[in-house]
Short mmCIF file of C-alpha atoms in Angstrom, two decimals:
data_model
loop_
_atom_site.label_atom_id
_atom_site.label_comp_id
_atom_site.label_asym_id
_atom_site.label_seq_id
_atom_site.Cartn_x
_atom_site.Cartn_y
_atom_site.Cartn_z
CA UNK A 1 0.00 0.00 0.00
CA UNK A 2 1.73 3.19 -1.24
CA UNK A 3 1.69 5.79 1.29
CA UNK A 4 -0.48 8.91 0.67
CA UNK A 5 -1.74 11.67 2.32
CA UNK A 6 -5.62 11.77 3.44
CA UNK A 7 -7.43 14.34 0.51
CA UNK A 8 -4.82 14.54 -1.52
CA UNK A 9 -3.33 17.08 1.87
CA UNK A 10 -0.05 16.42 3.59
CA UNK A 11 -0.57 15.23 6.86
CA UNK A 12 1.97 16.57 9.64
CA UNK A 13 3.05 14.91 12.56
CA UNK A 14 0.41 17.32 14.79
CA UNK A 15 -2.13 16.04 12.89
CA UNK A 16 -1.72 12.51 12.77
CA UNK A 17 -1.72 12.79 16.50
CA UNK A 18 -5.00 14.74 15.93
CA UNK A 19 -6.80 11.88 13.84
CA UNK A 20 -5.13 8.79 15.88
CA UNK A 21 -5.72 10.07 19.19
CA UNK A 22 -2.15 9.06 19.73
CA UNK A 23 0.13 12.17 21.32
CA UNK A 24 3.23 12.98 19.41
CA UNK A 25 5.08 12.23 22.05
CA UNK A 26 4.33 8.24 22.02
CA UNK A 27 4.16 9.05 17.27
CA UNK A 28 8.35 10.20 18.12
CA UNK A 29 8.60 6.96 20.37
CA UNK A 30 6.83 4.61 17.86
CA UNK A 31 9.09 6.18 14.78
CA UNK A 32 12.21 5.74 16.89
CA UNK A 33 11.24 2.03 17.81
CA UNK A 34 10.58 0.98 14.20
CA UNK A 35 6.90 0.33 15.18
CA UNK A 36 5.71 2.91 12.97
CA UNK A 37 7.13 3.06 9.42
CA UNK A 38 8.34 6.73 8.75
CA UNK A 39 6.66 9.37 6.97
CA UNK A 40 7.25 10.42 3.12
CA UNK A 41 10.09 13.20 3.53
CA UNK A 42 8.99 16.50 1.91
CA UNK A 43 11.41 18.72 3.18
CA UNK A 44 14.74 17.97 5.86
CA UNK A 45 11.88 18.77 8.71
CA UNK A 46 8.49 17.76 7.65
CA UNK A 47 7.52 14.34 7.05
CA UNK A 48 4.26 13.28 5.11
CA UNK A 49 2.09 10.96 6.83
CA UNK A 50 -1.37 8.84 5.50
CA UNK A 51 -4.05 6.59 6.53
CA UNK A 52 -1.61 3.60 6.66
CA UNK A 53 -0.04 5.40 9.67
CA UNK A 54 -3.28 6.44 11.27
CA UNK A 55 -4.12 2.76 11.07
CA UNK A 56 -1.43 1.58 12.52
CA UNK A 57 -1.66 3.59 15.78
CA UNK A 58 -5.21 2.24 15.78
CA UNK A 59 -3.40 -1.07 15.97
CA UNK A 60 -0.68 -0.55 18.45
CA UNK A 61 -3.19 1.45 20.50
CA UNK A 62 -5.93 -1.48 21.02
CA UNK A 63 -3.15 -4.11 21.43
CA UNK A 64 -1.56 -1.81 23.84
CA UNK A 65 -4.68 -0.49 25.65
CA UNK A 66 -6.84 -3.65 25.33
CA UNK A 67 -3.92 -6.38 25.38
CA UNK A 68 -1.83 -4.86 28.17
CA UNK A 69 0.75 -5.90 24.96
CA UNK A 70 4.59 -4.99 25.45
CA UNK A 71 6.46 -2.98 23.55
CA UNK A 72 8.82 -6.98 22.82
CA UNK A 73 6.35 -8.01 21.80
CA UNK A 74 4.46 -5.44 19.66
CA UNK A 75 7.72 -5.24 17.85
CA UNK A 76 7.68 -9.35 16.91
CA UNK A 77 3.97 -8.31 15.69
CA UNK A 78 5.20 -5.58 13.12
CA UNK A 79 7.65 -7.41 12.56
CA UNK A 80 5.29 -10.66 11.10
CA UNK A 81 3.74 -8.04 9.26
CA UNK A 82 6.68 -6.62 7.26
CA UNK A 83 8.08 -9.87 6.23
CA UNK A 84 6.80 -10.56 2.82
CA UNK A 85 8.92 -13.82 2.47
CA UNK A 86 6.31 -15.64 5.17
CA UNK A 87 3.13 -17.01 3.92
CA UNK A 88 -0.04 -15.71 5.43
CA UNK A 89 -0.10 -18.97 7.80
CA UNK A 90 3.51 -18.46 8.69
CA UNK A 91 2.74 -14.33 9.45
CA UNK A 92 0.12 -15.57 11.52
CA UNK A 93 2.39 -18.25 13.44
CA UNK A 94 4.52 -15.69 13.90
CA UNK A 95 2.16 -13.54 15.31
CA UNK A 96 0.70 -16.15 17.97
CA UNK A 97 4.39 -16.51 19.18
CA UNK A 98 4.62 -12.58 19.72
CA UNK A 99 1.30 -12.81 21.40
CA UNK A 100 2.13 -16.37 23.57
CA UNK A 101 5.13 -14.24 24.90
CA UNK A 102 3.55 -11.46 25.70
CA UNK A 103 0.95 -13.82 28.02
CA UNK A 104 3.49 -14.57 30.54
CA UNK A 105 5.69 -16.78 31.85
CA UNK A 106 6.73 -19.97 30.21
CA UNK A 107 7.68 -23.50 31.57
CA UNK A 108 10.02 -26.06 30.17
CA UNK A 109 9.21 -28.52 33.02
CA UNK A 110 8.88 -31.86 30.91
CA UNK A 111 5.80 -33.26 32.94
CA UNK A 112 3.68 -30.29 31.97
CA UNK A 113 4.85 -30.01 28.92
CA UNK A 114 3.80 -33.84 28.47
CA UNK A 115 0.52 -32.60 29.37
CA UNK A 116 0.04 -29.77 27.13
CA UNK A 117 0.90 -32.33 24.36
CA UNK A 118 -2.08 -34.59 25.72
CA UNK A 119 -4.31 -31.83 25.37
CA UNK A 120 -3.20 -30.95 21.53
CA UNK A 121 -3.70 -34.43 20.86
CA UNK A 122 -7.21 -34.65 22.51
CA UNK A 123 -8.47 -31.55 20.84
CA UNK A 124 -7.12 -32.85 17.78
CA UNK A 125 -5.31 -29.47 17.24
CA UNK A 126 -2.47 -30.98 14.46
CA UNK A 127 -1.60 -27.68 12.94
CA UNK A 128 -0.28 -26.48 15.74
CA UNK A 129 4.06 -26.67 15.62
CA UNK A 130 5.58 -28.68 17.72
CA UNK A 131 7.34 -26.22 18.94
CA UNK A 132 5.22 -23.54 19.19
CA UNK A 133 5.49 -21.23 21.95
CA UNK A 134 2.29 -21.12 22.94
CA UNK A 135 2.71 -25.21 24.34
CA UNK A 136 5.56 -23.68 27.23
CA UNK A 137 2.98 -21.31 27.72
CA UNK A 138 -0.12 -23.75 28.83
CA UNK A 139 2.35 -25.93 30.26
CA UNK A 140 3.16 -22.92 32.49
CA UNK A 141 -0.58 -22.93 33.47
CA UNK A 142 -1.12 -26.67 33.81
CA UNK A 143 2.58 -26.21 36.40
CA UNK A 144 0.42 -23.83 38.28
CA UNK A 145 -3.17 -26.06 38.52
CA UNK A 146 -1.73 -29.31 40.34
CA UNK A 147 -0.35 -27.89 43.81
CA UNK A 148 -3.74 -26.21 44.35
CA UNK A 149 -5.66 -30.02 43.97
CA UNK A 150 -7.08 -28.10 40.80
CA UNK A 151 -8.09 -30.74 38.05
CA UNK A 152 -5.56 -30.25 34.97
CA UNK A 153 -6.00 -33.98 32.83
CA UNK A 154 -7.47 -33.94 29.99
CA UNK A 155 -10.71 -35.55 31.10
CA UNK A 156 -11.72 -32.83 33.50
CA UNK A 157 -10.73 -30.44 30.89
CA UNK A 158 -12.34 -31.57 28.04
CA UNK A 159 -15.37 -28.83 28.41
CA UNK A 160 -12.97 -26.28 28.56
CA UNK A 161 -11.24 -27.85 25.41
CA UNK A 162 -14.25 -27.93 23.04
CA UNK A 163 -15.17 -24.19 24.21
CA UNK A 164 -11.74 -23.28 22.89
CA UNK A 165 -11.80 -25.11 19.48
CA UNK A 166 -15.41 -23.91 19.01
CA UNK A 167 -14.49 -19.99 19.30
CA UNK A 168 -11.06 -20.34 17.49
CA UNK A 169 -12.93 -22.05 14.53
CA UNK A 170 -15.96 -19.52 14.47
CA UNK A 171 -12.99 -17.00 14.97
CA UNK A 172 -10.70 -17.55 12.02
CA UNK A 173 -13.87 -18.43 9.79
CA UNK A 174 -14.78 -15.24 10.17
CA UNK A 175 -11.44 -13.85 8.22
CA UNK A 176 -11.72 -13.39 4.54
CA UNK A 177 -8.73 -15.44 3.19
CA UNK A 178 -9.43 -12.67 -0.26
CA UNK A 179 -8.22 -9.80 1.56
CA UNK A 180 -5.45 -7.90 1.69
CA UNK A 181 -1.94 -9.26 3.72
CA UNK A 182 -1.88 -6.46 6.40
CA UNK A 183 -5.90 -6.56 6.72
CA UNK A 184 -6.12 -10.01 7.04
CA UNK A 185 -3.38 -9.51 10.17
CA UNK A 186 -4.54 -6.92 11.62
CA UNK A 187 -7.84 -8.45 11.81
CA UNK A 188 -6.21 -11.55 13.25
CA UNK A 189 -4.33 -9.93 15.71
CA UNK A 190 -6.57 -7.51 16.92
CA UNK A 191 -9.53 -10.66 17.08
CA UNK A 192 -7.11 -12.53 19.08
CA UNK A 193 -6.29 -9.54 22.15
CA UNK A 194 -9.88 -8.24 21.96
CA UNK A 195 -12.31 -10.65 21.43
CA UNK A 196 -9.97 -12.28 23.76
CA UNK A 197 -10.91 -9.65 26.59
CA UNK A 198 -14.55 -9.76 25.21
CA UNK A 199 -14.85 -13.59 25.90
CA UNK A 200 -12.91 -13.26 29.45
CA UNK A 201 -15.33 -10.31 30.68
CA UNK A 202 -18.19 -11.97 29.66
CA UNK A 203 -17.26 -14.91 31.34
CA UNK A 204 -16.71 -13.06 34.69
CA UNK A 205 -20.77 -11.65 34.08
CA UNK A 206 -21.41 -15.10 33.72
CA UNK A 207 -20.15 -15.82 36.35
CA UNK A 208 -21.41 -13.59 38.92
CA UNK A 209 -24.97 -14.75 37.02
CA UNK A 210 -24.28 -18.30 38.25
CA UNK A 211 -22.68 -17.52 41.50
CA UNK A 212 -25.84 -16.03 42.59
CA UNK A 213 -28.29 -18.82 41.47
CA UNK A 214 -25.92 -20.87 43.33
CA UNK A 215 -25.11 -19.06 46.43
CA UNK A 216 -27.42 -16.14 46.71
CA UNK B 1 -9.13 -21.65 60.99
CA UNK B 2 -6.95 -20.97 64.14
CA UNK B 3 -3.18 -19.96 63.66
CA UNK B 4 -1.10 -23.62 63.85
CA UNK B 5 2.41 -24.76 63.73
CA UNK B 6 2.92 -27.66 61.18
CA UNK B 7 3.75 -30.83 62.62
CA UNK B 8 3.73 -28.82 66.22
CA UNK B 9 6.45 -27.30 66.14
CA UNK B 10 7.38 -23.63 65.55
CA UNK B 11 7.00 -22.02 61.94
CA UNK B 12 9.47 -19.30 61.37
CA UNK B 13 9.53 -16.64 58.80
CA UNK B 14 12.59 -17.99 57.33
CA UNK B 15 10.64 -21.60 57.55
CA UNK B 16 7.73 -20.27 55.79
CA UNK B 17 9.61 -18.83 53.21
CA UNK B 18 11.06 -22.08 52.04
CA UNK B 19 7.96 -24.09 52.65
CA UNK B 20 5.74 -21.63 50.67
CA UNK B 21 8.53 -20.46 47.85
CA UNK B 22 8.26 -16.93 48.14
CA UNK B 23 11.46 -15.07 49.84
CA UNK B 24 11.62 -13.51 53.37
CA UNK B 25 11.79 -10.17 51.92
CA UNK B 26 8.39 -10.89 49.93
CA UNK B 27 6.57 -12.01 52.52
CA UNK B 28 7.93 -9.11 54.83
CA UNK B 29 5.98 -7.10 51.99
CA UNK B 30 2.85 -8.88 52.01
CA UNK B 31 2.77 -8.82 55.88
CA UNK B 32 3.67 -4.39 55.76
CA UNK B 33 0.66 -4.01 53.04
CA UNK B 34 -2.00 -6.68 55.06
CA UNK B 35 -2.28 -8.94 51.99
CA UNK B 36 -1.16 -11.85 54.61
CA UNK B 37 -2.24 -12.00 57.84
CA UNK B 38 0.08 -11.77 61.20
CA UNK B 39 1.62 -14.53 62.63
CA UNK B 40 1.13 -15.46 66.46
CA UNK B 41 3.67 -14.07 68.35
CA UNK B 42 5.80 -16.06 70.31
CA UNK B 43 8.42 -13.68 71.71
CA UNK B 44 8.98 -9.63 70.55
CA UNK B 45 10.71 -10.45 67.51
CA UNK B 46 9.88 -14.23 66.89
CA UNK B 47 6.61 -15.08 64.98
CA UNK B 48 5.73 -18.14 64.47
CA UNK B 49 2.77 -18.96 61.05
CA UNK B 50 0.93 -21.91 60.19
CA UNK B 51 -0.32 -23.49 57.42
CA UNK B 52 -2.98 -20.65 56.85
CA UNK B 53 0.36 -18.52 55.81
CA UNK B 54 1.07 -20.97 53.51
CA UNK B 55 -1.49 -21.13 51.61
CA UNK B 56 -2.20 -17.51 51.25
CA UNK B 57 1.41 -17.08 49.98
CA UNK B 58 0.46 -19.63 47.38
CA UNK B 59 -2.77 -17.92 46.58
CA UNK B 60 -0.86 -14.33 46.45
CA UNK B 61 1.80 -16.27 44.12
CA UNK B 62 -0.56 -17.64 41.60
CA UNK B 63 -2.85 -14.30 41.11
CA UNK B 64 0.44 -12.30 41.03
CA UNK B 65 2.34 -14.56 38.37
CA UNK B 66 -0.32 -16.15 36.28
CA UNK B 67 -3.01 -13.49 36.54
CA UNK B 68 -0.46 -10.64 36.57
CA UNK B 69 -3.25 -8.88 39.19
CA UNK B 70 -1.81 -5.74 40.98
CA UNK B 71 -1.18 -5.41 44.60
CA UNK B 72 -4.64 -3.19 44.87
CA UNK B 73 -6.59 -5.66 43.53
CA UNK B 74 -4.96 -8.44 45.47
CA UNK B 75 -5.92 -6.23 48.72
CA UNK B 76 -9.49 -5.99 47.39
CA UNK B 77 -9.38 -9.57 47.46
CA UNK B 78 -7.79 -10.49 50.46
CA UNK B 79 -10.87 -7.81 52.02
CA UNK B 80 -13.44 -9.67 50.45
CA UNK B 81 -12.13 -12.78 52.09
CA UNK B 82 -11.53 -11.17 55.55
CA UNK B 83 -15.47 -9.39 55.83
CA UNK B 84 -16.84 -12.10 57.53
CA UNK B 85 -20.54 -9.87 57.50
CA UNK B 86 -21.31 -10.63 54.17
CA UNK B 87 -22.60 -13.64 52.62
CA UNK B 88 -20.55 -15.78 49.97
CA UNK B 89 -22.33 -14.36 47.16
CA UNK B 90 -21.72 -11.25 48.35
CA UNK B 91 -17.76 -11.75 48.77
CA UNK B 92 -17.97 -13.58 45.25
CA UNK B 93 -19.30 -9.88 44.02
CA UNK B 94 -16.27 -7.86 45.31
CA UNK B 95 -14.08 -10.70 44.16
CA UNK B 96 -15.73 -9.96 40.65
CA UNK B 97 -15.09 -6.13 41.35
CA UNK B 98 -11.32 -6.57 42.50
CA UNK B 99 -10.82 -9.06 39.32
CA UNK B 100 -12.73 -6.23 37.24
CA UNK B 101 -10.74 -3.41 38.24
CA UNK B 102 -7.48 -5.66 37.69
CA UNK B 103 -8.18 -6.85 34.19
CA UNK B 104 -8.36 -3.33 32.88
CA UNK B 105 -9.45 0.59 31.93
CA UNK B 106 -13.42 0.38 32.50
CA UNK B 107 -15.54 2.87 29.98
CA UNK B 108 -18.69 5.48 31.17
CA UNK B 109 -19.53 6.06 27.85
CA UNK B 110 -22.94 5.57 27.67
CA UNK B 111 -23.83 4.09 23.87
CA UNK B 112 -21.28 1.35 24.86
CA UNK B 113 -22.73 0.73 28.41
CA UNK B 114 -26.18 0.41 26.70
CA UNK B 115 -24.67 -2.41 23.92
CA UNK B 116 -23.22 -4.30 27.39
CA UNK B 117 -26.76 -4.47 29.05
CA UNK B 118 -28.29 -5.79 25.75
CA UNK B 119 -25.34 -8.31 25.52
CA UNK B 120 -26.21 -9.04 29.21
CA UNK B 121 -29.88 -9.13 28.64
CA UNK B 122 -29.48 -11.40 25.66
CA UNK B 123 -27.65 -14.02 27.37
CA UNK B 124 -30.03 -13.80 30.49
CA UNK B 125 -27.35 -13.31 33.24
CA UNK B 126 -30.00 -11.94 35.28
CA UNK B 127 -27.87 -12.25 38.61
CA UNK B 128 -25.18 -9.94 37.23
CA UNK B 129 -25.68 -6.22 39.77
CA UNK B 130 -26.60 -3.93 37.18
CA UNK B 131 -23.82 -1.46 39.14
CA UNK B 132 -21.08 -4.43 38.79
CA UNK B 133 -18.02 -2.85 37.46
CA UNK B 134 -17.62 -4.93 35.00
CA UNK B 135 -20.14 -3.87 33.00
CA UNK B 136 -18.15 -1.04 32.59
CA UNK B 137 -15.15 -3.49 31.30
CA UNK B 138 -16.95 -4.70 28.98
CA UNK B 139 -18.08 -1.73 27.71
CA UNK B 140 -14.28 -0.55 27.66
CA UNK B 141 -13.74 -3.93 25.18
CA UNK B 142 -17.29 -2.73 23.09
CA UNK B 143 -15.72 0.89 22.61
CA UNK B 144 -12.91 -0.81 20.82
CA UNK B 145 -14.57 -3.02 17.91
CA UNK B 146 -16.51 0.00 16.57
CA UNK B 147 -13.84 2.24 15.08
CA UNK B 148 -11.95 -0.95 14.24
CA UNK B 149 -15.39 -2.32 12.47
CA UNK B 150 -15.35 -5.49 13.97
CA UNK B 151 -18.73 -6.63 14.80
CA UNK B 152 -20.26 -5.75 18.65
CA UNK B 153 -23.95 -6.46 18.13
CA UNK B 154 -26.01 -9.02 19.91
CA UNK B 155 -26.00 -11.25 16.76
CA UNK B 156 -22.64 -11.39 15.90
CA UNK B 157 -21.76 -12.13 19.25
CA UNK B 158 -24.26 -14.88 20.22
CA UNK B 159 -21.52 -17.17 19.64
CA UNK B 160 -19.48 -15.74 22.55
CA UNK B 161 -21.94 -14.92 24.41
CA UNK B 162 -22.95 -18.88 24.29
CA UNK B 163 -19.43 -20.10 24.86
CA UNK B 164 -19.21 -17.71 28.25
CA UNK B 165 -22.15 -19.01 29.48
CA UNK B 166 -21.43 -22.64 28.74
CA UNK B 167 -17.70 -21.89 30.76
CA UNK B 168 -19.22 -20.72 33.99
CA UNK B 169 -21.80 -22.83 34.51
CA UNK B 170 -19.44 -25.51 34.08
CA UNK B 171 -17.10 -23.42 36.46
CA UNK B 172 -19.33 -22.34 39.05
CA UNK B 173 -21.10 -25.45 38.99
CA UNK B 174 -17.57 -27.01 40.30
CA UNK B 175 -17.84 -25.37 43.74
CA UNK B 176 -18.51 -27.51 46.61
CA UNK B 177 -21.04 -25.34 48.12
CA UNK B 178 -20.81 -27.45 51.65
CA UNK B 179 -16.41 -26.34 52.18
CA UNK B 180 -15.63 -23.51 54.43
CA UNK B 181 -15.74 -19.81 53.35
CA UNK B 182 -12.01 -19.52 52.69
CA UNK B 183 -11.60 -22.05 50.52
CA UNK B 184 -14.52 -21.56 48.45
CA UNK B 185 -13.60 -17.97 48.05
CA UNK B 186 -9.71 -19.55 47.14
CA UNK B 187 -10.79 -21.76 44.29
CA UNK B 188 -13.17 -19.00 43.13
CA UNK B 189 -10.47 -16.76 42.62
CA UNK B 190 -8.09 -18.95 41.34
CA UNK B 191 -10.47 -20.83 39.11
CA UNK B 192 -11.40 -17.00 37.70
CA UNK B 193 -7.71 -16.32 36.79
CA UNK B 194 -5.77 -19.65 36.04
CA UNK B 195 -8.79 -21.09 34.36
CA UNK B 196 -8.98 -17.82 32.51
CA UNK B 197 -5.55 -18.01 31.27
CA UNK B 198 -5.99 -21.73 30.52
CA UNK B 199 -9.12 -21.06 28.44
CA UNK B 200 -7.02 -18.42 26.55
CA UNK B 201 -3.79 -20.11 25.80
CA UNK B 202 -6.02 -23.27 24.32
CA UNK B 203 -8.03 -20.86 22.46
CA UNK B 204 -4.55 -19.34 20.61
CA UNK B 205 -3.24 -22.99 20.25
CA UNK B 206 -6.99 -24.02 18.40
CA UNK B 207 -6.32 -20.79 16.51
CA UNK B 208 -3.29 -21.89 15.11
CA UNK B 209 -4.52 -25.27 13.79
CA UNK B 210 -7.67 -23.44 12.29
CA UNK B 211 -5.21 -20.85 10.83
CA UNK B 212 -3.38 -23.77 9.37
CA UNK B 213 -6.38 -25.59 7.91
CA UNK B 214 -7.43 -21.97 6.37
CA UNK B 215 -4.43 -20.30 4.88
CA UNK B 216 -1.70 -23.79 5.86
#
């Protein structure tokens, strides 16, 4: 996408800030952190910026408002993005790694990591790599469940499995595989943190609906 | 549940510390900011804690490192367990608050409070307060989708909504109502978070295999 300026106007850094509702401040810090690509130069001090850029901010703003996302990891994101050597299945494996860091902590203890394998397998999940990322990153979880007596084998946890395939395959059928490379990841990354968020504060209302038909 | 030694015998802080896994200067912390409670005093500078301390610590551990939930929230908690004057459903609802107020900014703005209600009202969560705070989370995850156009109406989410309820039920549903306040209130809490965090690692990992199958 070539970069151009909104009506055919250039667009200064003062009023990118103005349509993004980003400061300039945190524009300089993005430029200078190679989140944000850099504006057309039109003269040594004045750089031309376009809807790509206000787009972006939208981006790094929801992943970092809505995701609690770190700056690490918002850079592994961009990153997946810029690469045009990846296919759009490799962008997007690329971006659940940023994203599986950016969760927490990860465990390499073998026993849980055994575990997390069981539950692939039971879910029937075969695209995912063996060694994603995201595997250390349940396994961290599952490390956490047993010393509190909390049920972590795959029987117990098959309701919690089919809830997860049913979203993520009602989630990704809902991207259009005809659009466009940076659409198509934005959409995915911005589905994953938000509707992410969505599905965990509904579940707390849910919740509190069940707690009191149970306890109130 | 009175203040005991393990085994008998004298717990000190330095004891507790390796039983529980969280260092002296930690737990020094905890004690300073009332997230843990005292321990019985044995001589002016000699405390001795029971098993009580240690499970707290764990409790403190889990929400802090898996849940990432600041120290205010944690205090909000630990509150919630210690008000002995209101009922369980009651402490479950400032658990909800505390776990609200952790997992993000909450919105006032009132076209997005209004789409939460019908969302609640749709998937009949009748017990939910209608001043819970996390109404106003959600409403902080609504104000997102629309600028992004990603689809916030009743319709388009039915699927989530669906999934959320399915989750707690099956959650809630899980709690022994007949086992003693503080424990209740425990695997509440830590079924909210660690659950959560379970529920969205397998999601990501089901994402990837569907991405595969899609654009693999």
């Amino acid at each position: 996408m070539a970069i151009h300026s909104v009506k055919g106007a250039w667009m200064r850094i003062s009023e990118l800030a103005e349509s993004s509702g980003v400061s300039v401040a945190t524009i300089k810090y993005y430029l200078r952190e190679g989140l944000l690509p850099p504006g057309e130069k039109v003269t040594e001090r004045l750089a031309d910026y376009g809807e790509r850029h206000v787009r972006r901010l939208g981006l790094l703003r929801v992943l970092r408002e809505v995701g609690g996302i770190g700056v690490e990891a918002l850079r592994g994101l961009v990153d997946a993005i810029a690469d045009r050597s990846t296919s759009v299945h490799e962008m997007f494996g690329e971006a659940c790694d940023a994203l599986a860091q950016a969760a927490g902590r990860r465990t390499d203890h073998p026993e849980s990591l055994g575990l997390a394998d069981r539950l692939i397998e039971r879910a029937g999940w075969t695209g995912v790599r063996p060694d994603a990322p995201e595997r250390e990153r349940l396994a961290e979880v599952l490390d956490v469940l047993g010393p509190l007596s909390l049920p972590s084998d795959p029987d117990s946890l098959a309701c919690h499995l089919e809830l997860a395939d049913s979203i993520a395959e009602f989630e990704v059928g809902f991207l259009d595989p005809g659009q466009e490379r940076d659409t198509l990841m934005e959409q995915m990354v911005v589905g994953q943190v938000v509707y992410g968020e969505l599905l965990l504060s509904l579940r707390r209302l849910a919740q509190e609906h069940y707690s009191s038909r149970r306890f109130g």
